[in-house]
Coordinates of C-alpha atoms in Angstrom, one line a residue:
X335 CA 54.0 -4.3 -29.1
X336 CA 52.7 -5.3 -32.6
X337 CA 52.4 -1.5 -33.8
X338 CA 55.3 0.2 -35.1
X339 CA 55.8 4.1 -35.2
X340 CA 57.6 5.6 -37.9
X341 CA 58.1 9.3 -37.9
X342 CA 54.7 10.4 -36.9
X343 CA 52.8 7.7 -38.8
X344 CA 51.5 4.7 -36.8
X345 CA 51.8 1.3 -38.7
X346 CA 49.0 -1.1 -38.3
X347 CA 49.6 -4.7 -37.2
X348 CA 50.3 -6.8 -40.5
X349 CA 50.5 -3.7 -42.6
X350 CA 53.2 -3.8 -45.3
X351 CA 56.0 -1.5 -44.5
X352 CA 55.3 1.9 -45.9
X353 CA 51.5 1.5 -45.5
X354 CA 50.8 3.9 -42.4
X355 CA 47.6 4.0 -40.9
X356 CA 46.0 7.5 -40.9
X357 CA 45.4 8.9 -37.6
X358 CA 42.7 11.7 -37.0
X359 CA 43.8 14.9 -36.1
X360 CA 44.4 15.5 -32.3
X361 CA 44.9 18.4 -30.0
X362 CA 45.9 18.8 -26.2
X363 CA 42.8 20.1 -24.4
X364 CA 43.1 21.3 -20.7
X365 CA 39.7 21.6 -18.7
X366 CA 39.6 23.9 -15.9
X367 CA 37.0 23.0 -13.1
X368 CA 35.4 25.5 -10.8
X369 CA 37.5 25.3 -7.2
X370 CA 35.4 27.6 -5.3
X371 CA 35.5 26.9 -1.5
X372 CA 34.7 28.5 1.8
X373 CA 37.6 29.9 3.7
X374 CA 35.9 29.6 6.9
X375 CA 33.2 26.8 6.8
X376 CA 32.1 27.0 10.6
X377 CA 32.1 30.9 10.3
X378 CA 29.7 30.8 7.2
X379 CA 27.5 28.3 8.9
X380 CA 27.0 30.4 11.9
X381 CA 26.4 33.3 9.9
X382 CA 23.7 31.5 8.0
X383 CA 22.0 30.2 11.1
X384 CA 21.9 33.8 12.4
X385 CA 20.4 34.9 9.3
X386 CA 17.8 32.1 9.6
X387 CA 16.8 33.5 13.1
X388 CA 17.8 30.0 14.6
X389 CA 18.1 31.5 18.1
X390 CA 14.6 32.7 17.9
X391 CA 13.1 29.8 16.3
X392 CA 14.3 27.5 19.2
X393 CA 12.7 27.5 22.6
X394 CA 14.7 26.4 25.6
X395 CA 14.6 22.8 26.3
X396 CA 13.1 21.9 22.9
X397 CA 14.4 18.7 21.4
X398 CA 15.6 19.4 17.9
X399 CA 16.5 16.6 15.5
X400 CA 19.5 17.3 13.1
X401 CA 19.2 15.1 10.1
X402 CA 22.5 13.2 8.7
X403 CA 22.7 11.6 5.3
X404 CA 24.6 9.0 3.7
X405 CA 26.2 10.8 1.0
X406 CA 29.9 12.1 1.0
X407 CA 30.1 15.6 1.9
X408 CA 33.1 17.6 2.6
X409 CA 33.5 18.8 5.9
X410 CA 30.1 17.2 7.1
X411 CA 31.4 16.6 10.7
X412 CA 32.5 20.2 11.2
X413 CA 29.2 21.3 9.6
X414 CA 27.0 19.1 11.6
X415 CA 28.9 19.8 14.9
X416 CA 28.5 23.8 14.2
X417 CA 24.8 23.2 13.8
X418 CA 24.6 21.1 17.0
X419 CA 26.5 23.9 18.9
X420 CA 24.3 26.6 17.5
X421 CA 21.3 24.7 18.9
X422 CA 22.8 24.3 22.3
X423 CA 23.6 28.2 22.5
X424 CA 20.0 28.8 21.7
X425 CA 18.8 26.6 24.5
X426 CA 17.7 23.6 22.5
X427 CA 18.6 19.9 23.1
X428 CA 20.0 18.4 19.7
X429 CA 20.1 14.8 18.8
X430 CA 21.5 13.3 15.6
X431 CA 18.9 11.6 13.4
X432 CA 20.0 9.4 10.3
X433 CA 18.1 10.4 7.3
X434 CA 19.0 8.0 4.6
X435 CA 16.1 5.8 3.5
X436 CA 17.1 2.3 3.3
X437 CA 20.8 2.8 3.3
X438 CA 23.0 1.3 6.0
X439 CA 21.2 -2.0 5.5
X440 CA 17.8 -0.4 6.2
X441 CA 18.4 -0.9 10.0
X442 CA 18.8 1.9 12.7
X443 CA 22.1 0.1 13.8
X444 CA 23.3 0.1 10.3
X445 CA 22.7 3.9 9.6
X446 CA 24.4 4.7 13.0
X447 CA 27.5 2.7 11.7
X448 CA 27.4 4.8 8.4
X449 CA 27.3 8.1 10.5
X450 CA 30.2 7.0 12.5
X451 CA 32.3 6.1 9.3
X452 CA 31.9 9.7 8.5
X453 CA 33.2 10.9 11.9
X454 CA 29.8 11.6 13.2
X455 CA 28.8 10.0 16.7
X456 CA 27.9 11.0 20.1
X457 CA 31.5 11.7 21.2
X458 CA 32.4 13.9 18.2
X459 CA 29.1 15.8 18.0
X460 CA 28.4 16.3 21.5
X461 CA 24.8 15.1 21.5
X462 CA 23.1 11.6 21.4
X463 CA 22.5 9.9 17.9
X464 CA 19.1 8.3 17.8
X465 CA 18.0 5.9 15.1
X466 CA 14.8 4.0 14.3
X467 CA 13.1 2.5 11.0
X468 CA 9.7 3.3 12.5
X469 CA 7.5 5.8 10.7
X470 CA 4.3 7.4 11.2
X471 CA 1.7 8.5 8.4
X472 CA 1.5 12.3 8.5
X473 CA -0.8 12.7 5.4
X474 CA -1.7 11.3 2.3
X475 CA -1.5 12.6 -1.4
X476 CA -4.4 13.1 -3.7
X477 CA -4.0 9.5 -5.2
X478 CA -3.9 7.9 -1.7
X479 CA 0.0 7.6 -1.5
X480 CA 0.7 7.8 2.2
X481 CA 3.2 10.4 3.4
X482 CA 5.5 8.7 5.8
X483 CA 7.9 10.4 8.3
X484 CA 10.4 9.0 10.7
X485 CA 9.0 8.6 14.0
X486 CA 11.7 10.5 15.9
X487 CA 11.4 13.4 13.5
X488 CA 7.6 13.7 13.9
X489 CA 8.0 13.5 17.6
X490 CA 10.8 16.2 17.7
X491 CA 10.1 19.9 18.4
X492 CA 12.0 20.9 15.4
X493 CA 13.9 19.3 12.6
X494 CA 16.9 20.8 11.0
X495 CA 18.0 19.3 7.6
X496 CA 21.7 19.1 6.6
X497 CA 22.2 18.0 3.0
X498 CA 23.9 18.9 -0.3
X499 CA 21.7 20.2 -3.2
X500 CA 22.6 18.8 -6.6
X501 CA 21.0 17.4 -9.9
X502 CA 20.1 13.8 -9.5
X503 CA 21.7 11.1 -11.7
X504 CA 18.5 9.3 -12.9
X505 CA 15.7 11.8 -13.3
X506 CA 15.0 15.5 -13.9
X507 CA 12.4 17.6 -11.8
X508 CA 11.7 20.7 -9.8
X509 CA 13.5 19.0 -7.0
X510 CA 16.1 16.4 -7.3
X511 CA 19.0 15.6 -4.8
X512 CA 18.5 18.0 -1.8
X513 CA 16.5 19.0 1.1
X514 CA 13.1 17.9 -0.3
X515 CA 14.3 14.5 -1.2
X516 CA 16.0 14.1 2.3
X517 CA 12.6 15.0 3.7
X518 CA 10.6 12.4 1.6
X519 CA 13.1 9.4 1.1
X520 CA 15.7 10.2 3.8
X521 CA 13.3 10.6 6.6
X522 CA 10.8 8.2 5.1
X523 CA 13.2 5.6 6.1
X524 CA 13.1 2.0 4.8
X525 CA 9.2 2.0 4.2
X526 CA 9.1 5.5 2.6
X527 CA 12.0 4.9 0.3
X528 CA 10.5 1.7 -0.9
X529 CA 7.2 3.6 -1.6
X530 CA 9.0 6.4 -3.4
X531 CA 11.0 4.1 -5.6
X532 CA 8.4 1.5 -6.6
X533 CA 7.2 3.6 -9.5
X534 CA 10.8 4.0 -10.8
X535 CA 13.1 7.0 -11.1
X536 CA 10.7 9.1 -13.1
X537 CA 7.8 9.0 -10.2
X538 CA 10.3 10.6 -8.0
X539 CA 10.0 13.7 -10.0
X540 CA 6.2 13.7 -9.1
X541 CA 6.5 12.4 -5.5
X542 CA 9.3 14.5 -4.0
X543 CA 7.4 17.9 -4.5
X544 CA 4.1 16.6 -3.4
X545 CA 5.5 14.6 -0.4
X546 CA 7.7 17.4 0.5
X547 CA 5.0 20.0 0.7
X548 CA 2.9 17.7 2.8
X549 CA 5.8 17.1 5.3
X550 CA 6.4 20.9 5.5
X551 CA 2.8 21.3 6.6
X552 CA 2.7 18.5 9.0
X553 CA 6.1 18.3 10.6
X554 CA 8.3 20.9 12.4
X555 CA 10.9 21.4 9.7

């Protein structure tokens, strides 16, 4: 209210009339963001599962863990249900497994609640949701760092990862936010996430690839 506009000049507070403040040159700018999307989400998921030979990879009666994270992902209930249905059609017995490190209060019940808030539960997915913070040590890195994996994932006949892949906000590396991180920190549960973050964000660039490669060798991903 203390500023007055005369013509195209802005007068600063307490300036004598006729002593305008010179403003920098300005221009209107429009930014156009990419708006690509899938017209048929479920159909695309099915075609990708077929291309990955999902039906041939799953033996009848095998227990398959489907990982579910704590990040907001568009259409995640539809994506997850499509994967679950694909496993059933192949003869497998799917179950949902939270893979979110220490999120959800670092408790099994809290992580189930997080998934339910996204519309992912036993009723909507048509399969059980099983959760535990228990981990098993499946390997160790050269420096002695234990490679931990959620007990239910380690005991499953197979694990299918569902996650988005994007740059991380705190560090740069070969793998940042995505499937490798979900294997290491997400399926590492609270203990694994604590170890991974102990060295700060920069150590994640080293740990995620090394830990992820170990899990790929030792677990049925």
